[in-house]
Short mmCIF file of C-alpha atoms in Angstrom, two decimals:
data_model
loop_
_atom_site.label_atom_id
_atom_site.label_comp_id
_atom_site.label_asym_id
_atom_site.label_seq_id
_atom_site.Cartn_x
_atom_site.Cartn_y
_atom_site.Cartn_z
CA MET A 22 103.99 -78.74 -38.56
CA GLN A 23 100.96 -76.50 -38.69
CA ARG A 24 101.65 -72.91 -39.81
CA ARG A 25 100.91 -71.41 -36.37
CA GLU A 26 103.35 -73.85 -34.77
CA ILE A 27 106.00 -72.94 -37.35
CA ILE A 28 105.57 -69.25 -36.53
CA LYS A 29 105.73 -69.96 -32.80
CA THR A 30 108.88 -72.06 -33.20
CA ALA A 31 110.46 -69.41 -35.42
CA ALA A 32 109.73 -66.78 -32.79
CA ILE A 33 111.37 -68.85 -30.05
CA THR A 34 114.45 -69.40 -32.22
CA VAL A 35 114.73 -65.80 -33.39
CA PHE A 36 114.23 -64.20 -30.05
CA GLY A 37 116.53 -66.32 -27.91
CA ALA A 38 113.88 -67.61 -25.52
CA GLY A 39 115.41 -68.59 -22.19
CA LEU A 40 118.32 -66.14 -22.28
CA PRO A 41 119.34 -65.16 -18.75
CA PHE A 42 118.51 -61.59 -17.89
CA SER A 43 119.89 -59.61 -14.99
CA GLY A 44 117.30 -57.49 -13.23
CA ALA A 45 119.92 -54.82 -12.52
CA ILE A 46 121.03 -54.70 -16.14
CA ALA A 47 117.43 -54.55 -17.37
CA GLN A 48 116.61 -51.77 -14.92
CA ASN A 49 119.50 -49.61 -16.14
CA ARG A 50 119.46 -50.45 -19.86
CA PHE A 51 118.53 -46.86 -20.77
CA ALA A 52 121.23 -45.13 -18.70
CA LYS A 53 123.98 -45.43 -21.31
CA TYR A 54 121.80 -43.64 -23.88
CA ALA A 55 120.28 -40.88 -21.73
CA GLY A 56 120.70 -37.54 -23.46
CA SER A 57 121.00 -39.09 -26.92
CA THR A 58 118.46 -38.48 -29.70
CA VAL A 59 116.69 -41.09 -31.80
CA VAL A 60 115.52 -39.86 -35.20
CA MET A 61 112.38 -41.66 -36.34
CA ASN A 62 110.91 -41.54 -39.85
CA ILE A 63 107.14 -42.08 -39.92
CA PRO A 64 104.19 -41.50 -42.26
CA ALA A 65 101.19 -39.29 -41.77
CA HIS A 66 98.93 -42.13 -40.61
CA PRO A 67 96.33 -42.55 -37.82
CA HIS A 68 98.39 -45.10 -35.91
CA TYR A 69 101.50 -42.93 -35.92
CA ASP A 70 99.45 -39.86 -35.00
CA ALA A 71 98.44 -41.76 -31.86
CA MET A 72 102.01 -42.98 -31.31
CA GLN A 73 103.40 -39.46 -31.17
CA LYS A 74 101.36 -38.78 -28.04
CA LEU A 75 103.37 -41.48 -26.24
CA LEU A 76 106.84 -40.14 -27.00
CA PRO A 77 107.07 -37.60 -24.14
CA GLU A 78 106.58 -40.49 -21.70
CA PHE A 79 109.39 -42.45 -23.37
CA THR A 80 111.76 -39.50 -22.93
CA LYS A 81 110.63 -39.04 -19.32
CA GLU A 82 111.29 -42.72 -18.53
CA THR A 83 114.56 -43.13 -20.42
CA GLY A 84 116.20 -39.75 -20.92
CA ILE A 85 116.35 -40.50 -24.66
CA LYS A 86 114.98 -37.75 -26.88
CA VAL A 87 113.00 -38.52 -30.02
CA GLU A 88 113.01 -36.44 -33.18
CA VAL A 89 110.21 -37.30 -35.61
CA ASP A 90 110.45 -36.85 -39.36
CA LYS A 91 106.89 -37.22 -40.62
CA VAL A 92 106.24 -37.35 -44.37
CA ALA A 93 103.31 -38.22 -46.61
CA ILE A 94 103.09 -41.98 -46.94
CA GLY A 95 103.50 -41.71 -50.70
CA ARG A 96 106.99 -40.18 -50.19
CA LEU A 97 108.10 -42.46 -47.40
CA LYS A 98 110.01 -45.04 -49.42
CA GLU A 99 111.73 -42.52 -51.68
CA LYS A 100 113.05 -40.60 -48.69
CA GLN A 101 114.13 -43.75 -46.85
CA LEU A 102 116.04 -45.11 -49.83
CA LEU A 103 117.92 -41.83 -50.14
CA GLU A 104 118.81 -41.78 -46.45
CA MET A 105 119.69 -45.46 -46.16
CA ALA A 106 122.05 -45.25 -49.17
CA LYS A 107 124.35 -42.83 -47.33
CA PRO A 108 127.43 -44.06 -45.41
CA SER A 109 125.81 -42.62 -42.28
CA GLY A 110 122.11 -41.91 -42.36
CA ASP A 111 119.82 -39.64 -40.39
CA TYR A 112 117.32 -42.33 -39.35
CA ASP A 113 117.64 -44.61 -36.34
CA LEU A 114 114.18 -46.07 -36.69
CA ALA A 115 111.97 -46.17 -39.77
CA CYS A 116 108.39 -47.15 -40.52
CA TYR A 117 107.96 -49.27 -43.65
CA ILE A 118 105.06 -50.76 -45.59
CA VAL A 119 104.94 -54.56 -45.61
CA MET A 120 105.74 -54.92 -49.32
CA TRP A 121 109.12 -53.18 -48.93
CA LYS A 122 110.63 -55.65 -46.46
CA GLY A 123 112.13 -58.02 -49.06
CA GLU A 124 113.62 -55.18 -51.08
CA TYR A 125 115.19 -53.52 -48.05
CA VAL A 126 116.76 -56.79 -46.91
CA SER A 127 118.00 -57.70 -50.41
CA LYS A 128 119.74 -54.31 -50.60
CA ASN A 129 121.28 -54.83 -47.12
CA LEU A 130 119.67 -51.66 -45.80
CA VAL A 131 118.26 -52.84 -42.44
CA HIS A 132 119.48 -54.67 -39.35
CA GLN A 133 118.50 -58.16 -38.24
CA LEU A 134 116.83 -57.83 -34.86
CA GLU A 135 117.98 -61.08 -33.24
CA PRO A 136 121.31 -59.62 -32.00
CA PHE A 137 119.46 -56.80 -30.25
CA PHE A 138 117.01 -59.16 -28.53
CA ALA A 139 119.88 -61.48 -27.60
CA ASN A 140 121.73 -58.62 -25.87
CA ALA A 141 120.82 -58.78 -22.17
CA ALA A 142 121.92 -55.17 -21.74
CA LEU A 143 119.21 -54.04 -24.17
CA ALA A 144 116.43 -56.62 -24.16
CA ASP A 145 113.42 -56.28 -21.86
CA PRO A 146 112.86 -59.64 -20.10
CA ALA A 147 109.13 -58.87 -19.87
CA TYR A 148 108.76 -58.19 -23.61
CA ASP A 149 106.94 -61.48 -24.41
CA MET A 150 107.43 -61.97 -28.14
CA LYS A 151 104.91 -64.81 -28.24
CA ASP A 152 102.15 -62.34 -27.35
CA ILE A 153 102.54 -60.55 -30.71
CA VAL A 154 99.85 -61.66 -33.18
CA PRO A 155 101.67 -64.46 -35.09
CA ILE A 156 100.39 -63.48 -38.52
CA TYR A 157 101.56 -59.89 -38.01
CA LEU A 158 105.00 -61.03 -36.88
CA GLU A 159 105.40 -63.31 -39.89
CA ASN A 160 103.94 -60.96 -42.46
CA LEU A 161 105.76 -57.79 -41.44
CA GLY A 162 108.90 -59.05 -39.77
CA LEU A 163 110.29 -62.20 -41.38
CA VAL A 164 112.44 -62.38 -44.51
CA GLY A 165 114.37 -65.32 -45.97
CA GLY A 166 112.05 -68.25 -45.25
CA PRO A 167 109.84 -70.15 -47.72
CA LYS A 168 109.26 -68.05 -50.86
CA GLY A 169 111.59 -65.49 -49.29
CA TYR A 170 109.00 -63.96 -46.97
CA LEU A 171 107.17 -66.62 -44.94
CA ALA A 172 107.87 -68.33 -41.60
CA GLY A 173 110.00 -71.45 -41.71
CA PRO A 174 113.60 -72.53 -42.31
CA GLY A 175 115.85 -69.57 -43.10
CA ALA A 176 113.47 -66.88 -41.84
CA LYS A 177 115.11 -64.00 -39.97
CA LEU A 178 113.51 -61.07 -38.18
CA TYR A 179 114.16 -57.61 -39.65
CA GLY A 180 111.22 -55.62 -38.32
CA LEU A 181 108.32 -55.58 -35.89
CA PRO A 182 104.66 -54.92 -36.71
CA TYR A 183 103.52 -51.45 -35.71
CA GLY A 184 100.39 -50.30 -37.49
CA ALA A 185 99.66 -53.86 -38.68
CA GLU A 186 96.26 -54.67 -40.10
CA THR A 187 93.88 -57.23 -41.48
CA SER A 188 90.69 -56.65 -43.45
CA VAL A 189 87.13 -56.54 -42.15
CA LEU A 190 83.86 -55.17 -43.44
CA ALA A 191 82.61 -52.04 -41.70
CA TYR A 192 79.05 -51.01 -42.50
CA ARG A 193 76.53 -48.35 -41.58
CA LYS A 194 74.25 -50.26 -39.22
CA ASP A 195 71.73 -47.42 -39.21
CA VAL A 196 71.44 -47.51 -43.03
CA PHE A 197 71.19 -51.30 -43.18
CA ASP A 198 68.53 -51.33 -40.44
CA GLU A 199 66.48 -48.59 -42.09
CA LEU A 200 66.56 -50.29 -45.49
CA LYS A 201 66.16 -53.77 -43.95
CA LEU A 202 69.24 -55.04 -45.76
CA LYS A 203 71.30 -58.07 -44.80
CA VAL A 204 75.04 -57.74 -44.22
CA PRO A 205 76.75 -59.77 -46.97
CA GLU A 206 78.41 -62.98 -45.80
CA THR A 207 79.44 -64.22 -49.25
CA TYR A 208 80.73 -62.60 -52.41
CA ALA A 209 77.53 -63.52 -54.23
CA GLU A 210 75.56 -61.53 -51.65
CA PHE A 211 78.17 -58.77 -51.71
CA ARG A 212 77.93 -58.39 -55.49
CA ALA A 213 74.14 -58.37 -55.50
CA LEU A 214 74.02 -55.78 -52.73
CA LEU A 215 76.17 -53.11 -54.41
CA PRO A 216 73.61 -51.69 -56.91
CA VAL A 217 70.73 -52.12 -54.45
CA LEU A 218 72.55 -50.20 -51.73
CA LYS A 219 73.63 -47.47 -54.14
CA GLU A 220 70.08 -46.95 -55.43
CA ARG A 221 68.24 -47.16 -52.12
CA SER A 222 70.67 -45.36 -49.80
CA GLY A 223 71.59 -42.43 -52.05
CA MET A 224 75.25 -42.82 -51.10
CA GLY A 225 78.11 -44.86 -52.45
CA ALA A 226 77.71 -48.57 -51.72
CA LEU A 227 81.33 -49.36 -50.85
CA THR A 228 84.29 -47.02 -50.56
CA SER A 229 87.54 -48.33 -52.03
CA ARG A 230 90.94 -47.32 -53.26
CA GLY A 231 91.27 -46.89 -57.02
CA GLN A 232 94.25 -44.63 -57.66
CA ALA A 233 96.84 -45.94 -60.14
CA GLY A 234 99.72 -47.86 -58.61
CA HIS A 235 99.78 -49.57 -55.23
CA GLN A 236 96.34 -48.26 -54.22
CA ALA A 237 94.49 -49.94 -57.10
CA VAL A 238 96.41 -53.19 -56.62
CA HIS A 239 95.60 -53.18 -52.91
CA ALA A 240 91.89 -52.86 -53.72
CA TRP A 241 92.02 -55.69 -56.28
CA LEU A 242 93.89 -58.02 -53.90
CA LEU A 243 91.08 -57.56 -51.37
CA HIS A 244 88.88 -59.55 -53.75
CA LEU A 245 91.41 -61.75 -55.58
CA ASN A 246 92.36 -63.79 -52.51
CA PRO A 247 88.88 -64.67 -51.18
CA LEU A 248 87.80 -65.57 -54.72
CA GLY A 249 90.63 -68.11 -54.89
CA GLY A 250 93.22 -66.29 -57.02
CA SER A 251 96.85 -65.34 -56.65
CA VAL A 252 99.40 -63.26 -58.52
CA PHE A 253 101.74 -66.17 -59.39
CA ASP A 254 101.55 -69.95 -59.55
CA ASP A 255 103.96 -72.19 -57.64
CA GLN A 256 106.61 -71.75 -60.36
CA TRP A 257 106.38 -67.93 -60.23
CA LYS A 258 104.56 -67.72 -63.54
CA PRO A 259 101.91 -64.96 -63.69
CA ARG A 260 98.39 -66.28 -63.18
CA PHE A 261 96.75 -62.98 -62.22
CA ASN A 262 95.05 -62.85 -65.64
CA ASP A 263 93.21 -66.15 -65.24
CA LYS A 264 89.44 -66.39 -64.79
CA VAL A 265 89.65 -65.63 -61.07
CA GLY A 266 91.89 -62.60 -61.54
CA VAL A 267 89.59 -61.18 -64.19
CA ASP A 268 86.50 -61.82 -62.04
CA ALA A 269 88.12 -60.02 -59.10
CA LEU A 270 88.84 -57.02 -61.32
CA LYS A 271 85.30 -57.05 -62.71
CA PHE A 272 84.02 -57.03 -59.14
CA LEU A 273 86.22 -54.02 -58.41
CA GLN A 274 84.82 -52.31 -61.51
CA GLU A 275 81.34 -52.82 -60.05
CA VAL A 276 82.55 -51.33 -56.76
CA VAL A 277 83.73 -48.24 -58.66
CA ALA A 278 80.49 -48.01 -60.64
CA THR A 279 78.39 -48.04 -57.44
CA GLY A 280 80.80 -46.19 -55.15
CA PRO A 281 81.11 -42.55 -54.13
CA ALA A 282 82.02 -39.95 -56.72
CA GLY A 283 85.69 -39.90 -57.72
CA ILE A 284 86.45 -43.36 -56.35
CA ALA A 285 88.66 -44.33 -59.31
CA GLY A 286 91.15 -41.70 -58.13
CA TYR A 287 90.97 -42.51 -54.40
CA GLY A 288 94.06 -43.31 -52.39
CA GLN A 289 93.77 -44.75 -48.91
CA GLY A 290 93.14 -41.33 -47.37
CA GLU A 291 90.30 -40.46 -49.73
CA ALA A 292 88.72 -43.90 -49.36
CA ASN A 293 88.81 -43.57 -45.58
CA THR A 294 87.45 -40.03 -45.64
CA ALA A 295 84.49 -41.03 -47.81
CA PHE A 296 83.33 -43.48 -45.15
CA LEU A 297 84.10 -41.18 -42.23
CA GLN A 298 82.07 -38.38 -43.86
CA GLY A 299 79.07 -40.58 -44.56
CA LYS A 300 79.54 -40.81 -48.33
CA ALA A 301 79.62 -44.61 -48.41
CA ALA A 302 77.58 -47.28 -46.66
CA MET A 303 80.38 -49.88 -46.48
CA TYR A 304 84.14 -49.98 -45.98
CA LEU A 305 86.26 -53.04 -46.73
CA ASP A 306 89.88 -52.40 -45.90
CA SER A 307 92.17 -51.94 -42.92
CA THR A 308 91.29 -52.55 -39.28
CA SER A 309 93.61 -49.62 -38.53
CA LEU A 310 90.77 -47.15 -39.20
CA ALA A 311 88.62 -48.42 -36.33
CA GLY A 312 90.00 -45.94 -33.81
CA VAL A 313 89.36 -43.02 -36.15
CA MET A 314 85.79 -44.16 -36.82
CA ALA A 315 85.10 -43.85 -33.10
CA ASP A 316 86.65 -40.38 -32.75
CA PRO A 317 84.05 -37.56 -32.92
CA ALA A 318 86.78 -35.08 -33.90
CA ARG A 319 87.53 -37.01 -37.07
CA SER A 320 84.42 -39.05 -37.82
CA GLN A 321 80.82 -38.23 -38.66
CA VAL A 322 79.73 -41.85 -38.25
CA VAL A 323 80.45 -42.39 -34.54
CA GLY A 324 77.98 -44.89 -33.09
CA LYS A 325 76.60 -45.79 -36.52
CA VAL A 326 79.13 -48.44 -37.57
CA SER A 327 79.23 -52.19 -37.05
CA PHE A 328 81.78 -54.73 -38.22
CA ALA A 329 81.63 -58.13 -39.90
CA LEU A 330 84.11 -60.61 -41.34
CA HIS A 331 85.49 -60.09 -44.83
CA PRO A 332 82.85 -61.78 -47.05
CA LYS A 333 83.62 -65.34 -48.12
CA GLY A 334 84.37 -66.26 -51.73
CA VAL A 335 85.50 -69.79 -52.50
CA ARG A 336 87.38 -69.51 -49.21
CA ARG A 337 87.41 -67.33 -46.14
CA ALA A 338 90.40 -64.97 -46.35
CA SER A 339 91.41 -61.61 -44.97
CA GLN A 340 94.28 -59.28 -45.66
CA SER A 341 97.60 -59.27 -43.88
CA GLY A 342 99.62 -56.10 -44.21
CA GLY A 343 100.16 -52.66 -42.84
CA LEU A 344 103.19 -51.00 -41.28
CA GLY A 345 106.23 -52.04 -39.30
CA LEU A 346 109.36 -50.62 -37.67
CA THR A 347 112.93 -51.39 -38.70
CA ILE A 348 116.43 -50.16 -37.85
CA PRO A 349 118.49 -48.88 -40.82
CA LYS A 350 121.97 -50.39 -41.19
CA ASN A 351 123.53 -46.91 -41.34
CA SER A 352 121.84 -45.66 -38.17
CA LYS A 353 124.03 -43.52 -35.92
CA ASN A 354 122.16 -44.68 -32.80
CA ALA A 355 120.96 -48.19 -33.60
CA GLU A 356 120.86 -49.43 -30.01
CA ALA A 357 118.87 -46.42 -28.81
CA GLY A 358 116.59 -46.89 -31.83
CA PHE A 359 116.04 -50.49 -30.74
CA LEU A 360 115.15 -49.36 -27.23
CA LEU A 361 112.47 -47.06 -28.64
CA MET A 362 111.16 -49.82 -30.93
CA GLN A 363 111.04 -52.27 -28.03
CA TRP A 364 109.30 -49.74 -25.76
CA LEU A 365 106.66 -48.83 -28.35
CA THR A 366 105.81 -52.46 -29.09
CA SER A 367 105.73 -53.59 -25.45
CA LYS A 368 102.51 -54.80 -23.87
CA GLN A 369 101.97 -51.61 -21.90
CA GLN A 370 102.54 -49.25 -24.80
CA ASP A 371 100.61 -51.37 -27.29
CA LYS A 372 97.56 -50.98 -25.08
CA ALA A 373 98.31 -47.28 -24.61
CA VAL A 374 98.51 -46.52 -28.34
CA THR A 375 95.36 -48.57 -28.94
CA MET A 376 93.39 -46.60 -26.37
CA LEU A 377 94.48 -43.44 -28.22
CA GLY A 378 93.07 -44.78 -31.51
CA GLY A 379 96.05 -46.79 -32.79
CA ALA A 380 96.10 -50.35 -34.14
CA PRO A 381 96.96 -53.16 -31.69
CA MET A 382 99.62 -55.74 -32.59
CA ARG A 383 99.42 -57.92 -29.48
CA ASN A 384 96.92 -60.60 -28.52
CA SER A 385 96.83 -59.28 -24.97
CA THR A 386 95.57 -55.90 -26.21
CA LEU A 387 92.97 -57.40 -28.54
CA ARG A 388 91.56 -59.31 -25.57
CA ASP A 389 92.05 -56.62 -22.94
CA VAL A 390 88.85 -55.82 -21.03
CA ASP A 391 89.31 -52.02 -21.27
CA ALA A 392 90.21 -52.15 -24.97
CA VAL A 393 87.28 -54.40 -25.88
CA ARG A 394 84.91 -52.23 -23.86
CA LYS A 395 86.04 -49.21 -25.88
CA TYR A 396 86.34 -51.11 -29.18
CA PRO A 397 83.89 -54.06 -29.18
CA GLU A 398 84.84 -54.68 -32.82
CA PHE A 399 88.04 -56.31 -31.53
CA ILE A 400 85.95 -59.47 -31.09
CA THR A 401 85.42 -59.49 -34.86
CA PHE A 402 89.06 -58.60 -35.51
CA VAL A 403 90.30 -61.59 -33.51
CA GLU A 404 88.05 -63.85 -35.57
CA ALA A 405 89.24 -62.25 -38.83
CA LEU A 406 92.86 -62.92 -37.92
CA LYS A 407 92.14 -66.65 -38.03
CA TYR A 408 91.75 -66.26 -41.80
CA SER A 409 94.47 -63.67 -42.42
CA ASN A 410 96.76 -64.85 -45.21
CA PRO A 411 100.54 -64.26 -44.93
CA ASP A 412 100.83 -64.95 -48.67
CA TRP A 413 98.25 -62.28 -49.53
CA ARG A 414 100.79 -60.69 -51.87
CA PRO A 415 104.20 -62.00 -53.02
CA ILE A 416 106.59 -59.92 -50.90
CA ILE A 417 109.64 -60.57 -53.07
CA PRO A 418 112.22 -57.81 -53.61
CA VAL A 419 110.72 -56.79 -56.97
CA TRP A 420 107.11 -56.83 -55.80
CA ASP A 421 106.89 -53.08 -55.36
CA LYS A 422 108.12 -52.58 -58.94
CA ILE A 423 105.46 -54.99 -60.24
CA ASN A 424 102.88 -53.46 -57.94
CA VAL A 425 103.43 -49.85 -58.98
CA GLN A 426 104.70 -49.99 -62.56
CA ALA A 427 102.83 -52.95 -64.04
CA LEU A 428 99.73 -54.17 -62.21
CA GLY A 429 99.01 -50.75 -60.73
CA VAL A 430 98.80 -49.23 -64.20
CA ALA A 431 96.81 -52.08 -65.72
CA ILE A 432 94.18 -52.17 -62.99
CA SER A 433 93.75 -48.41 -63.13
CA GLU A 434 93.16 -48.63 -66.88
CA ALA A 435 90.32 -51.07 -66.21
CA LEU A 436 88.83 -48.92 -63.46
CA THR A 437 88.85 -45.78 -65.61
CA GLY A 438 87.27 -47.54 -68.60
CA LYS A 439 90.32 -47.41 -70.88
CA LYS A 440 90.48 -51.19 -71.14
CA SER A 441 88.36 -54.21 -70.32
CA ALA A 442 89.36 -56.29 -67.29
CA GLU A 443 90.64 -59.06 -69.57
CA ASP A 444 92.68 -56.77 -71.80
CA ALA A 445 94.17 -54.88 -68.87
CA LEU A 446 95.42 -57.98 -67.06
CA ASN A 447 96.54 -59.81 -70.21
CA GLY A 448 98.45 -56.71 -71.25
CA ALA A 449 100.41 -56.69 -67.97
CA VAL A 450 101.72 -60.26 -68.30
CA PRO A 451 104.71 -59.51 -70.59
CA GLN A 452 105.92 -56.65 -68.37
CA VAL A 453 105.60 -58.68 -65.17
CA THR A 454 107.35 -61.64 -66.80
CA SER A 455 110.19 -59.38 -67.90
CA ILE A 456 110.59 -57.93 -64.39
CA MET A 457 110.71 -61.43 -62.89
CA ARG A 458 113.29 -62.67 -65.39
CA GLU A 459 115.47 -59.62 -64.81
CA ALA A 460 115.34 -60.48 -61.10
CA GLY A 461 116.61 -63.98 -61.81
CA TYR A 462 113.41 -66.02 -61.74
CA LYS A 463 113.50 -68.84 -64.32
CA ILE A 464 110.10 -68.49 -65.92
#
């Protein structure tokens, strides 16, 4: 079967397609929970900023109150692990980053969603699971399939995409037009453009993350995949230090050398801000920033930005990642939490959050006439999703440990000039191998 067909089949199996629904039951599914409170843990993030504007309507429609615990995204996992380790936790719904899904499931911290969707007293018959972008559903929601995190036999649903993303190239059309520069379509053109754009524009060529830990690894993966590399081979042996891995890191070093000041210490927020404030001519990262770019209250580049596909290396590839929603196992109000999750990710509310500057997770929104009129870049986003790779990073339970403690340190050392690209990646191999062996991988 082709991958898209596997995802579609998995969705039908997981979500109990064809279950009988009673209109009366569906109409009154909120009544039992009216007056209750759902506690939701979210990050400070543009998508969730937009989401919060929808919550009063949810309470008006359902009678269910929502209490939001918003924390810096860098503290999100630490706080969730503390809460989810308790016999009874404070969170009924939690936002997670894609790379945590395997760890949370391996530690038995989150609910499978199939029982909720199979419950006619809770499930919305108009939900239409097949409308969710398949790559987002697979990447953010499924655990237990091939490799432990892909669609296929054994895959179960533990979360839904909400704040999902792929990667595209945003660029200052006004700057490119003035300097008569061509938007890069390949990595060869991309590489050649960096010093030229830096010299001729007087601003950073490309903004990027560079901060030690996850941020630096995220930036490196943006180039590793299109150039044909991967973190492990098919036997889970590290291959990130091969010629392709080193070349991707050298490219990132060139990005830092030609980027805005301080780029080697940028997290996602700083990288975004540099582009929004006109300090960089290009942005290669998450589609989730598109709504902010178009907001005059938060962006100084409104009307000056165009979008293109992630440049092609040896293959066309774009990121899959972002944020999702899950229900902690120790939730006090799991069913009410599910109702909020289902409501937020419905067709109507997906369009609503998108029109407020959030990131769409449904095909119907990406193709909606009103949404495309407001965000014409959605045409490019739909094309980019054809190349989005669900195996962009190995989302195994120990990935976050490798990501933060090993590769995240090594890549930062290369970006700050402490080590060469070769020495940095070679030096990380023993630590990554040790982490994998401790986790039970026979390498």
